[in-house]
Amino acid sequence: MLNIENLHVSVVDKPILKGINLQVKPGEIHAIMGPNGSGKSTLSHVLSGKSGYTVTQGQVTYEGKDLTEMAPEIRAREGVFLAFQYPVEIPGVSNIYLLKAALNSIRKHHGLSEVDAMDFLTLIKEKVRLLEMDERFLYRAVNEGFSGGEKKRNEILQMAVLEPKLCILDETDSGLDIDALKVVAEGVNSIRSPERSFVMITHYQRLLDYIKPDFVHVLAHGQIVKSGGPELALELEEKGYSWVENKQAA
Amino acid sequence: MSASAKEIEQLIGKEYKQGFVTELETDTFPPGLDEEVIYKLWKIKNEPEFMLEYRLKAFRHWQTMKSPEWAFVKFDPIDYQAVSYYSAPKRKEDGPKSLDEVDPQILEAYKKLGIPLDEQERLAGVAVDAVFDSVSVATTFKSKLKEAGVIFCPISEALREYPELVQQYLGSVVPTGDNFFAALNSAVFTDGSFVYIPKGVRCPMELSTYFRINAANTGQFERTLIIADEGSYVSYLEGCTAPMRDENQLHAAVVELIALDNAEIKYSTVQNWYPGDKEGKGGIYNFVTKRADCRGENSKVSWTQVETGSAITWKYPSCVLTGNNSIGEFYSVALTNNYQQADTGTKMIHIGKNTRSTIISKGISAGRAQNTYRGLVKVLKGAENARNYTQCDSLLVGDKCGAHTFPYVEVKQPSAQVEHEATTSKISEDQLFFCQQRGLSAEDAVSMIVNGFCKEVFKELPMEFAVEAQALLGLSLEGSVG
């Protein structure tokens, strides 16, 4: 599904990613861990098409197509979803309006007709129940006045409604207390499927207690310095990032 | 530049959809303005005696006045002698008796604008008065309104049919010498709409006037007079467009509203005059005086405007709250793109006791446009317990535009409560990227964000108009990001 080969990325001539290799197959969950400043968020931004990043070397293919050539909205319509670390507020635009506009733009891209209002309402209410959210949530302006936990849950709601193929979770666990973390994790687990892949970027191991990854990668200084199974996360938790960082230097 | 920004650059060339010209034979006065022209106007309109005096008085006053310079807009001085003050589609002696007699070319023009004048085609519930250049060409649903006792007709017709009624109210809210453009309008206005809602009548349908400037080098000086008698209610809509022309065209209208005891008037405008091209060439100068007098006790006037057109907008729909417990409201969205300039806002003059006013203004600036809110809240000595709430928000799209706020507050009554809130924000890259990441194009994202910003105002518009306003905002913003 996603194939990253020798990816080098710079921000204003400063190299941030220095040769990333990663392969994600349908249904897999990959966790990318690493210390602050290792390039985790840069990776999520480059995959989702945020401007300001220059790919200097290597390539990223998504379902056989060159991802870096696609505009961000095209990537989204093709099934790439980024759950933001800091979801923005859009005053005056209700959640339900955004969701409907987004869903319709994706449907249109795939040659489908706009979703019927009644069908949409049924669909969205089902998702809201799934995520144990209050329906009133839908009619509030996007993220305006939301708590940190509500914002993150809102991201998962959008993910559940838009049904992407590749979900990138950028530090979705940051700023969440343990209860909110559980709810978010359950939400993610509920939409796992054999076709849907996840790339979870996280600083801490605790998210992985709730969402079991198939692979764990450690990112340091713009490179994946170690890959392994879920046990790697526990080892990291115990020994700290300096363990892998030093290893790389050695 | 990101891919989406490039896409948007290409869309900048998107043209003003209402920019076509209708080929018509017209009766047009040669350019120039003097007492002779005014006499000819009065004569051709077949107006009652008092109007000649009214016009001449206004004209003489106007000659002593200067074009106002305090607004935050820039334009070359207008040569008022180069403007033609009367242009009318050529027609039979008395004007059309029914729609069948209206020039098919004109009907076609309105059809193109999405305003079919054919009553069958018209959405039920809206009566339309169509003003083409200087004259009203058609008013629909006349007979149905007549049943309810509502008078809705061109003001030129009202001057002939109901001269006493017009004389009693004309100029009673905006006097002939009120300001430079109002004086000019009083001297030379040619047509517009007249509405009278009798006592206790709730007008059975929305009334609407659609203004269209077609001829070159003519000014449009329309005059609207709406009287809501005791306990009556009316909702009135106004829409405007003009062809694309390289030279600037002048539109100097006057609108007077009078609400008597317990009456309510809701006045909604979607203004989409030609704004000029993207280099700032051409476009309408929209210099308009709109004022309401809440003359009666418990009366209410609500102005809602969505301003997306015109090269320059100079407009302050105001409420004089004369009656005790009267209410004035002003809800405004003013959007400027490219080189457009808008200096708009309102005046709320509290005279009666317990008078209340609300001002919600949303200014959006894109391109190299300048957008100014200018408002006055004045509480006179006798206005005990007057209350005002003002909220003024500006949204900037890009970094070459400007937003300005000039709120004036004068309070002479210690029991008054006046609140003012103002914010300025920018559409952020992060908001745009977030929306794109959810599958929306940058354009749709901007349009959605702006619509969200304007929500409080849009909810005041009649349903049909709100949809049009939203679409219009999207269109006017095309090419504004990148």
XYZ file of C-alpha atoms in Angstrom:
732
model
C 0.000 0.000 0.000
C 2.625 2.501 1.083
C 6.211 2.232 0.003
C 8.814 4.717 1.193
C 12.241 4.365 -0.335
C 15.322 6.291 0.721
C 13.256 9.398 1.467
C 15.204 12.604 2.072
C 13.290 15.732 3.017
C 14.466 19.267 3.726
C 12.813 22.307 5.223
C 14.377 25.498 3.879
C 17.551 23.632 2.885
C 17.865 21.989 6.282
C 17.748 18.202 5.919
C 15.256 16.656 8.341
C 14.650 13.177 6.976
C 17.781 11.416 5.759
C 16.888 8.214 4.001
C 13.699 6.673 5.359
C 12.674 3.205 4.206
C 9.286 1.868 5.177
C 6.825 -0.565 3.722
C 3.233 -0.729 4.905
C 0.943 -3.510 3.678
C -2.877 -3.485 3.859
C -4.171 -4.156 7.366
C -0.865 -3.498 9.094
C -0.277 -1.191 12.001
C 3.107 0.471 12.189
C 4.197 2.518 15.151
C 6.874 5.111 14.629
C 8.508 6.211 17.828
C 11.289 8.587 18.481
C 12.547 11.450 20.571
C 11.531 15.060 19.966
C 13.062 16.536 16.840
C 13.729 13.179 15.233
C 11.498 13.989 12.230
C 8.314 12.121 13.212
C 5.915 14.970 12.450
C 7.814 15.864 9.294
C 7.153 12.357 8.036
C 3.424 12.682 8.665
C 3.320 16.089 6.966
C 5.212 14.892 3.922
C 2.908 11.919 3.543
C -0.204 14.101 3.764
C 1.126 16.846 1.484
C 1.618 19.867 3.696
C 3.527 22.631 1.901
C 6.956 23.798 3.023
C 8.756 20.469 2.667
C 11.055 19.553 -0.201
C 11.699 15.966 -1.153
C 15.358 15.989 -2.194
C 15.822 12.265 -2.771
C 13.967 8.991 -2.807
C 10.319 8.250 -3.481
C 6.994 7.531 -1.886
C 4.480 5.374 -3.679
C 0.924 4.831 -2.526
C -1.027 2.086 -4.240
C 1.536 2.174 -6.996
C 1.262 5.922 -7.587
C 3.786 8.631 -6.772
C 2.297 10.217 -3.667
C 4.528 13.293 -3.694
C 3.061 14.363 -7.041
C -0.483 14.570 -5.665
C -2.127 17.686 -4.209
C -3.102 17.244 -0.551
C -6.823 17.059 -1.335
C -6.200 14.392 -3.977
C -4.266 12.300 -1.453
C -7.158 12.695 0.964
C -9.674 11.636 -1.670
C -7.482 8.655 -2.564
C -7.680 7.508 1.036
C -4.765 9.074 2.932
C -5.935 10.485 6.250
C -3.939 12.447 8.773
C -5.208 12.724 12.327
C -3.606 15.986 13.378
C -1.480 16.508 16.431
C -3.012 19.952 16.832
C -6.462 19.987 15.176
C -7.408 23.531 14.083
C -10.595 25.376 14.943
C -12.945 26.589 12.222
C -15.407 29.033 13.785
C -18.945 28.999 12.433
C -18.529 25.778 10.441
C -20.330 22.909 12.107
C -18.755 19.499 12.399
C -21.561 17.916 10.463
C -21.194 20.399 7.615
C -17.474 19.763 7.324
C -17.993 16.006 7.409
C -20.624 16.126 4.709
C -18.553 18.410 2.465
C -15.512 16.194 2.954
C -17.395 12.961 2.339
C -19.006 14.362 -0.786
C -15.721 15.575 -2.239
C -14.295 12.102 -1.729
C -17.360 10.433 -3.251
C -17.272 12.772 -6.216
C -13.625 11.886 -6.795
C -14.640 8.252 -7.073
C -17.483 9.028 -9.455
C -20.201 8.543 -6.852
C -23.185 10.791 -6.349
C -23.507 13.084 -3.341
C -24.651 11.340 -0.222
C -28.359 11.594 0.488
C -29.067 13.778 3.538
C -31.033 11.077 5.361
C -28.461 8.381 4.629
C -25.746 10.696 5.817
C -27.520 11.361 9.074
C -27.984 7.661 9.675
C -24.342 6.972 8.904
C -22.988 9.715 11.070
C -25.183 8.880 14.043
C -23.948 5.328 13.913
C -20.333 6.537 13.985
C -21.062 8.898 16.837
C -22.495 6.014 18.844
C -19.508 3.887 17.993
C -17.189 6.499 19.449
C -19.442 7.100 22.467
C -19.825 10.759 21.605
C -22.655 13.135 22.308
C -24.734 13.893 19.190
C -24.691 17.565 20.024
C -21.016 17.398 19.164
C -21.997 17.316 15.496
C -23.617 20.705 15.568
C -20.798 22.509 17.297
C -18.283 24.470 15.234
C -15.263 22.402 14.236
C -13.031 22.090 17.314
C -14.096 25.497 18.624
C -13.943 25.467 22.382
C -13.252 21.710 22.400
C -11.091 20.217 25.102
C -7.888 18.474 24.046
C -9.596 15.106 24.362
C -12.636 16.220 22.366
C -10.438 17.480 19.555
C -8.624 14.177 19.257
C -11.861 12.248 19.404
C -13.199 14.488 16.678
C -10.272 13.498 14.483
C -11.145 9.860 14.991
C -14.783 10.594 14.169
C -13.713 12.168 10.876
C -11.585 9.118 10.204
C -14.493 6.804 10.918
C -16.808 8.699 8.591
C -14.396 9.203 5.704
C -13.174 5.591 5.813
C -9.644 6.128 4.539
C -7.278 3.338 3.531
C -4.149 4.731 5.122
C -4.520 6.437 8.496
C -1.652 8.454 9.851
C -2.012 9.303 13.518
C 0.306 12.129 14.502
C 0.846 11.985 18.269
C -2.834 11.368 18.775
C -2.072 10.383 22.368
C -0.385 13.647 23.316
C -2.310 15.731 25.801
C -4.805 12.977 26.572
C -5.532 11.664 30.030
C -5.837 7.939 30.435
C -9.623 7.830 30.019
C -9.569 9.892 26.852
C -6.704 7.789 25.568
C -8.750 4.620 26.040
C -11.734 6.071 24.189
C -9.577 7.177 21.278
C -7.823 3.826 21.153
C -11.121 1.969 21.174
C -12.281 4.181 18.339
C -9.218 3.295 16.292
C -9.574 -0.394 17.096
C -13.212 -0.342 16.035
C -12.309 0.746 12.516
C -9.421 -1.639 12.045
C -9.894 -3.875 9.031
C -7.800 -6.148 6.832
C -7.736 -3.434 4.140
C -6.994 -0.451 6.350
C -3.459 0.386 7.428
C -2.260 2.649 10.216
C 0.928 4.588 10.765
C 0.956 5.755 14.366
C 3.439 8.362 15.357
C 3.975 8.569 19.052
C 6.461 9.621 21.632
C 5.295 7.276 24.351
C 4.752 3.598 24.595
C 1.440 3.824 26.460
C -0.734 4.249 23.331
C 0.604 0.898 22.171
C -0.872 -0.739 25.252
C -4.263 -0.070 23.726
C -3.565 -0.301 20.017
C -1.353 -3.265 19.303
C 1.063 -2.528 16.469
C 2.435 -5.159 14.130
C 5.711 -3.288 13.792
C 7.577 -0.698 15.779
C 10.169 1.592 14.219
C 12.453 3.939 16.021
C 13.201 7.202 14.297
C 16.266 9.181 15.297
C 18.130 11.979 13.493
C 15.934 11.536 10.426
C 16.500 7.824 9.990
C 14.849 4.621 11.132
C 17.523 3.233 13.400
C 15.727 0.169 14.655
C 12.682 -1.877 13.681
C 11.011 -4.728 15.456
C 7.798 -6.108 16.882
C 5.706 -4.724 19.741
C 8.343 -5.846 22.223
C 10.658 -3.124 20.918
C 8.357 -0.464 22.357
C 8.604 -2.003 25.805
C 12.345 -2.184 25.560
C 12.439 1.482 24.596
C 10.211 2.397 27.493
C 12.671 0.680 29.803
C 15.937 1.890 28.370
C 14.975 5.292 26.939
C 15.699 6.725 23.505
C 19.356 7.293 24.319
C 19.751 3.546 24.007
C 18.988 3.526 20.267
C 20.494 6.909 19.590
C 23.814 5.870 21.104
C 23.655 2.644 19.268
C 23.384 4.505 16.008
C 26.318 6.717 16.859
C 28.416 3.704 17.754
C 3.960 27.701 -4.547
C 1.992 24.575 -3.774
C -0.005 22.773 -6.421
C -3.282 24.031 -5.038
C -2.093 27.617 -5.155
C -1.316 27.234 -8.847
C -4.734 25.815 -9.488
C -6.207 28.831 -7.833
C -4.105 31.258 -9.845
C -5.746 29.871 -12.962
C -9.152 30.472 -11.540
C -8.449 34.145 -10.969
C -9.527 34.763 -14.537
C -13.043 33.630 -13.658
C -15.411 36.207 -14.993
C -18.254 38.153 -13.509
C -21.265 36.167 -14.663
C -23.723 39.034 -14.884
C -21.446 41.108 -17.118
C -23.446 40.916 -20.351
C -24.933 43.903 -22.165
C -28.454 43.918 -23.568
C -28.841 45.637 -26.955
C -31.841 47.898 -26.708
C -33.164 51.024 -28.214
C -33.213 53.588 -25.479
C -34.342 57.094 -24.825
C -31.277 58.592 -23.249
C -30.652 62.199 -22.257
C -27.367 63.641 -23.456
C -24.826 63.891 -20.626
C -24.978 66.931 -18.403
C -26.917 68.322 -15.486
C -28.616 71.680 -15.041
C -32.076 72.944 -14.095
C -33.222 72.380 -17.649
C -32.405 68.662 -17.389
C -34.326 68.439 -14.140
C -37.309 70.123 -15.709
C -37.173 67.674 -18.619
C -36.976 64.770 -16.208
C -39.951 65.987 -14.256
C -41.863 66.472 -17.485
C -41.032 63.111 -19.016
C -42.001 61.354 -15.788
C -45.276 63.251 -15.744
C -44.898 64.011 -12.042
C -47.088 66.133 -9.786
C -46.309 69.793 -9.271
C -44.597 69.456 -5.887
C -41.912 67.207 -7.310
C -40.478 69.923 -9.541
C -39.960 72.104 -6.524
C -38.580 69.180 -4.537
C -36.074 68.342 -7.237
C -34.978 71.903 -7.871
C -34.500 72.540 -4.163
C -32.343 69.454 -3.902
C -30.370 70.415 -6.997
C -29.678 73.922 -5.729
C -28.557 72.550 -2.420
C -26.371 69.951 -4.128
C -24.556 72.638 -6.084
C -23.348 74.141 -2.818
C -22.085 70.799 -1.493
C -18.840 68.897 -1.846
C -18.270 65.216 -2.417
C -17.446 63.700 0.981
C -13.772 62.987 1.552
C -13.801 61.379 4.972
C -14.361 57.818 3.801
C -11.417 55.431 3.537
C -11.714 55.101 -0.236
C -9.751 56.552 -3.128
C -11.124 57.496 -6.532
C -10.662 60.194 -9.154
C -13.152 63.059 -8.980
C -16.369 62.287 -10.844
C -17.379 64.581 -13.678
C -21.083 64.899 -13.034
C -21.554 66.701 -16.346
C -20.327 63.626 -18.225
C -23.099 61.455 -16.870
C -26.457 60.965 -18.506
C -29.287 61.341 -16.035
C -31.984 59.473 -17.845
C -31.960 56.289 -19.851
C -35.021 54.223 -20.507
C -35.793 51.372 -22.850
C -37.865 52.811 -25.737
C -41.487 51.879 -25.451
C -45.037 52.864 -26.165
C -46.504 56.015 -24.691
C -47.815 54.764 -21.371
C -45.440 51.983 -20.556
C -46.322 48.338 -20.294
C -49.693 47.457 -18.834
C -48.774 43.825 -18.409
C -45.774 41.600 -18.838
C -46.796 40.840 -22.416
C -45.946 44.393 -23.325
C -42.476 44.392 -21.817
C -39.679 44.306 -24.385
C -38.769 40.620 -24.798
C -35.092 41.649 -24.779
C -35.502 42.920 -21.240
C -37.359 39.841 -20.104
C -34.519 37.829 -21.616
C -31.944 39.888 -19.698
C -33.678 39.195 -16.395
C -34.041 35.551 -17.283
C -30.283 35.382 -17.826
C -29.848 36.824 -14.364
C -31.996 34.103 -12.951
C -34.908 36.440 -12.260
C -37.756 35.288 -14.468
C -40.448 37.966 -14.406
C -43.032 35.597 -15.713
C -45.315 35.073 -12.735
C -45.785 31.391 -13.425
C -42.080 30.769 -13.456
C -41.441 32.845 -10.419
C -40.974 31.069 -7.136
C -44.223 31.498 -5.310
C -44.136 33.980 -2.523
C -41.889 36.665 -3.968
C -43.161 39.676 -5.872
C -40.552 41.407 -8.026
C -40.154 44.973 -9.234
C -37.499 45.080 -11.944
C -35.638 48.344 -12.476
C -33.704 48.530 -15.729
C -31.402 51.534 -15.925
C -33.600 54.453 -14.977
C -37.049 52.921 -15.035
C -39.068 50.176 -13.547
C -39.984 47.700 -16.277
C -42.173 45.208 -14.535
C -43.785 44.470 -11.235
C -45.145 41.015 -10.655
C -48.015 39.771 -8.490
C -49.566 43.231 -8.413
C -53.146 42.074 -8.205
C -52.531 39.557 -5.469
C -50.893 42.236 -3.359
C -53.712 44.629 -4.060
C -56.145 42.189 -2.481
C -54.215 42.527 0.767
C -54.207 46.298 0.377
C -50.468 46.372 -0.179
C -49.158 48.916 -2.619
C -46.016 47.754 -4.404
C -45.211 49.685 -7.551
C -42.583 51.821 -9.233
C -42.168 55.083 -7.362
C -42.892 56.988 -10.574
C -46.276 55.324 -10.682
C -46.849 56.011 -6.983
C -46.153 59.694 -7.625
C -48.988 59.731 -10.132
C -51.396 57.395 -8.339
C -50.822 58.225 -4.669
C -49.198 61.689 -4.679
C -50.354 62.621 -1.150
C -48.933 59.474 0.372
C -45.592 59.969 -1.340
C -45.471 63.649 -0.521
C -46.146 62.949 3.133
C -43.179 60.608 3.517
C -40.676 61.340 0.731
C -37.600 63.019 2.172
C -38.892 62.687 5.711
C -36.093 60.319 6.647
C -33.394 61.466 4.259
C -33.923 65.182 3.636
C -32.941 66.635 0.262
C -29.806 68.226 1.669
C -28.747 65.290 3.860
C -25.494 64.599 2.073
C -23.910 65.137 -1.312
C -25.130 61.914 -2.926
C -28.575 62.046 -1.338
C -29.034 65.588 -2.619
C -28.015 64.496 -6.106
C -30.417 61.574 -5.913
C -33.265 63.803 -4.736
C -32.682 66.071 -7.711
C -32.464 63.424 -10.414
C -33.928 60.122 -9.223
C -35.897 58.467 -11.959
C -37.416 55.370 -10.489
C -37.319 52.793 -7.774
C -39.868 51.017 -5.671
C -42.666 52.218 -3.504
C -44.206 50.076 -0.815
C -47.086 50.815 1.494
C -48.329 48.216 3.941
C -51.654 49.220 5.497
C -52.484 49.019 9.196
C -52.364 45.554 10.689
C -51.418 43.824 7.440
C -48.738 41.200 7.298
C -47.529 41.379 3.708
C -48.499 38.002 2.165
C -45.225 37.592 0.260
C -41.644 38.778 0.158
C -41.256 41.897 -1.943
C -38.217 42.197 -4.095
C -36.627 44.767 -6.358
C -33.992 43.822 -8.827
C -31.786 46.638 -10.062
C -29.899 46.405 -13.298
C -27.663 49.051 -14.854
C -27.366 48.360 -18.573
C -26.626 51.520 -20.548
C -23.116 52.980 -20.671
C -22.304 56.363 -19.150
C -25.512 56.559 -17.229
C -25.929 56.851 -13.550
C -28.573 54.938 -11.732
C -30.333 57.003 -9.130
C -33.099 54.976 -7.729
C -35.296 55.860 -4.873
C -37.022 53.428 -2.604
C -39.673 54.384 -0.111
C -41.232 51.847 2.207
C -43.935 52.699 4.701
C -45.115 50.132 7.209
C -48.246 51.444 8.838
C -49.249 50.555 12.395
C -48.932 46.898 13.281
C -47.845 45.804 9.811
C -44.959 43.646 8.658
C -42.982 43.408 5.439
C -39.860 41.652 4.272
C -38.158 43.307 1.349
C -35.283 42.013 -0.779
C -33.008 43.916 -3.074
C -30.564 42.563 -5.650
C -28.265 44.358 -8.048
C -26.011 43.631 -11.041
C -24.459 45.514 -13.949
C -22.579 44.714 -17.186
C -18.802 44.732 -17.239
C -17.576 48.039 -18.566
C -14.144 49.611 -18.507
C -15.327 52.930 -17.180
C -16.750 53.406 -13.720
C -20.467 53.831 -13.363
C -22.238 55.747 -10.665
C -25.024 54.352 -8.558
C -26.348 56.820 -6.030
C -29.518 55.491 -4.485
C -31.594 56.611 -1.544
C -33.705 54.237 0.478
C -36.115 55.503 3.116
C -37.979 53.226 5.485
C -40.666 54.331 7.875
C -42.029 52.022 10.552
C -45.011 53.282 12.534
C -46.305 51.922 15.866
C -45.723 48.167 16.260
C -44.644 47.821 12.645
C -41.695 45.810 11.434
C -39.609 46.067 8.280
C -36.972 43.572 7.305
C -34.775 44.823 4.503
C -32.275 42.460 2.899
C -29.766 43.305 0.201
C -27.509 41.142 -1.864
C -25.374 43.603 -3.753
C -23.365 42.248 -6.637
C -22.665 45.247 -8.831
C -19.774 44.741 -11.228
C -16.641 45.137 -9.073
C -14.182 46.020 -11.842
C -11.591 43.686 -13.318
C -8.715 42.202 -11.391
C -6.482 45.199 -12.142
C -9.117 47.460 -10.653
C -10.391 48.880 -13.957
C -14.068 49.706 -14.210
C -16.771 48.786 -11.769
C -19.646 50.512 -10.070
C -19.333 53.344 -7.587
C -22.011 52.462 -5.099
C -22.724 55.608 -3.082
C -25.918 54.892 -1.292
C -27.884 56.480 1.527
C -30.152 54.070 3.345
C -31.961 55.089 6.449
C -34.890 53.894 8.468
C -37.004 55.827 10.903
C -38.505 53.686 13.637
C -41.045 56.385 14.116
C -43.623 54.446 16.081
C -43.520 52.853 19.492
C -42.330 49.225 19.516
C -41.376 49.445 15.865
C -38.525 47.455 14.442
C -36.273 47.713 11.424
C -33.703 45.138 10.504
C -31.115 45.708 7.780
C -29.262 42.706 6.440
C -26.747 43.244 3.689
C -24.326 41.090 1.785
C -22.008 43.310 -0.204
C -19.746 41.553 -2.653
C -19.768 43.828 -5.671
C -18.899 47.402 -6.684
C -15.488 48.976 -7.165
C -16.271 51.307 -4.287
C -18.966 50.928 -1.698
C -19.954 53.867 0.443
C -22.976 52.858 2.384
C -24.304 53.080 5.931
C -27.811 51.677 6.357
C -28.975 53.378 9.528
C -31.790 53.422 12.028
C -33.207 56.440 13.750
C -34.884 55.010 16.813
C -37.460 57.686 17.441
C -40.285 55.661 18.980
C -40.059 54.367 22.532
C -39.067 50.685 22.744
C -38.107 50.637 19.084
C -35.463 48.255 17.781
C -32.822 48.690 15.108
C -30.658 45.905 13.737
C -27.821 45.828 11.255
C -26.305 42.612 9.991
C -23.636 42.990 7.377
C -21.201 40.967 5.347
C -18.899 43.041 3.180
C -16.475 41.160 1.006
C -13.788 42.891 -1.035
C -11.362 41.218 -3.417
C -8.756 42.461 -5.943
C -8.814 46.280 -5.859
C -12.269 46.747 -4.405
C -12.787 49.302 -1.658
C -15.592 49.280 0.832
C -16.345 51.806 3.525
C -19.540 50.596 5.064
C -21.282 50.312 8.392
C -24.264 51.797 10.106
C -25.606 54.517 12.348
C -27.906 53.814 15.246
C -29.433 56.973 16.646
C -31.234 56.346 19.923
C -33.866 59.008 20.602
C -36.761 57.185 22.270
C -36.743 55.471 25.642
C -35.774 51.797 25.972
C -34.546 51.701 22.408
C -32.314 48.818 21.460
C -29.869 48.275 18.637
C -27.682 45.416 17.474
C -24.841 45.668 15.006
C -23.108 42.595 13.641
C -20.567 43.395 10.964
C -18.366 40.900 9.147
C -15.725 42.304 6.826
C -13.693 40.042 4.555
C -10.717 41.339 2.653
C -8.836 39.470 -0.048
C -6.425 40.399 -2.838
C -5.404 44.041 -2.512
C -8.752 45.207 -1.250
C -9.447 47.651 1.549
C -12.402 47.007 3.797
C -13.564 49.498 6.379
C -16.258 49.314 8.997
C -17.487 52.734 10.051
C -20.234 52.933 12.584
C -21.878 55.451 14.840
C -23.879 54.698 17.950
C -25.463 57.842 19.268
C -27.599 57.945 22.390
C -29.454 61.209 22.901
C -30.302 62.676 26.236
C -33.897 61.477 26.264
C -33.069 57.876 25.362
C -33.296 56.389 28.821
C -32.192 52.777 29.136
C -30.993 52.647 25.564
C -28.936 49.590 24.764
C -26.550 48.808 21.973
C -24.450 45.802 21.200
C -21.857 45.997 18.449
C -19.728 43.209 17.149
C -17.269 43.875 14.409
C -15.187 41.080 12.953
C -12.657 41.263 10.155
C -11.183 38.375 8.254
C -8.109 38.731 6.070
C -7.346 36.412 3.175
C -3.730 36.843 2.083
C -1.303 39.561 3.138
C -1.856 42.424 0.696
C -5.309 43.502 1.835
C -6.433 45.727 4.670
C -9.190 45.813 7.259
C -10.083 48.912 9.255
C -12.588 49.636 11.968
C -13.831 53.084 12.936
C -16.457 52.848 15.637
C -17.855 56.142 16.919
C -19.851 56.207 20.114
C -21.622 59.296 21.490
C -23.637 58.850 24.635
C -25.514 61.664 26.347
C -27.708 59.533 28.584
C -26.088 57.973 31.670
C -28.456 54.978 31.872
C -27.422 53.767 28.410
C -25.487 50.561 27.896
C -23.207 50.384 24.903
C -21.045 47.371 24.158
C -18.468 47.024 21.451
C -16.497 43.948 20.496
C -14.056 43.682 17.632
C -11.790 40.972 16.273
C -9.457 40.615 13.333
C -8.358 37.218 12.125
C -6.694 35.600 9.175
C -7.441 32.377 7.365
C -4.431 30.377 8.440
C -2.384 27.965 6.374
C -3.179 25.356 8.985
C -6.939 25.779 8.533
C -6.553 25.485 4.779
C -4.337 22.425 5.007
C -6.675 20.791 7.493
C -9.617 21.173 5.094
C -7.577 19.975 2.127
C -6.480 16.962 4.138
C -10.156 16.143 4.517
C -10.595 16.226 0.744
C -11.744 19.786 0.049
C -10.069 21.921 -2.593
C -8.381 25.090 -1.333
C -11.130 27.139 -2.936
C -13.917 25.214 -1.291
C -12.032 25.415 1.966
C -11.768 29.216 1.838
C -15.375 29.474 0.847
C -16.404 27.241 3.741
C -14.286 29.125 6.270
C -15.643 32.474 5.084
C -19.207 31.197 5.173
C -18.626 30.021 8.717
C -17.294 33.445 9.587
C -20.467 35.043 8.191
C -22.899 32.586 9.692
C -24.428 34.993 12.190
C -25.404 37.313 9.354
C -26.573 34.667 6.881
C -29.041 33.277 9.348
C -30.814 36.635 9.216
C -31.389 36.392 5.472
C -34.549 34.878 4.000
C -33.849 31.275 3.018
C -33.762 31.792 -0.726
C -31.395 34.730 -0.380
C -29.094 32.968 2.067
C -28.364 30.271 -0.495
C -27.659 32.884 -3.152
C -25.435 34.827 -0.770
C -23.365 31.777 0.066
C -22.861 30.928 -3.573
C -21.975 34.533 -4.296
C -19.311 34.619 -1.601
C -17.728 31.507 -3.032
C -17.697 33.071 -6.480
C -16.360 36.419 -5.306
C -13.526 34.743 -3.464
C -12.327 32.711 -6.396
C -8.635 33.305 -6.888
C -8.180 34.857 -3.486
C -5.848 32.238 -2.055
C -2.404 31.306 -3.253
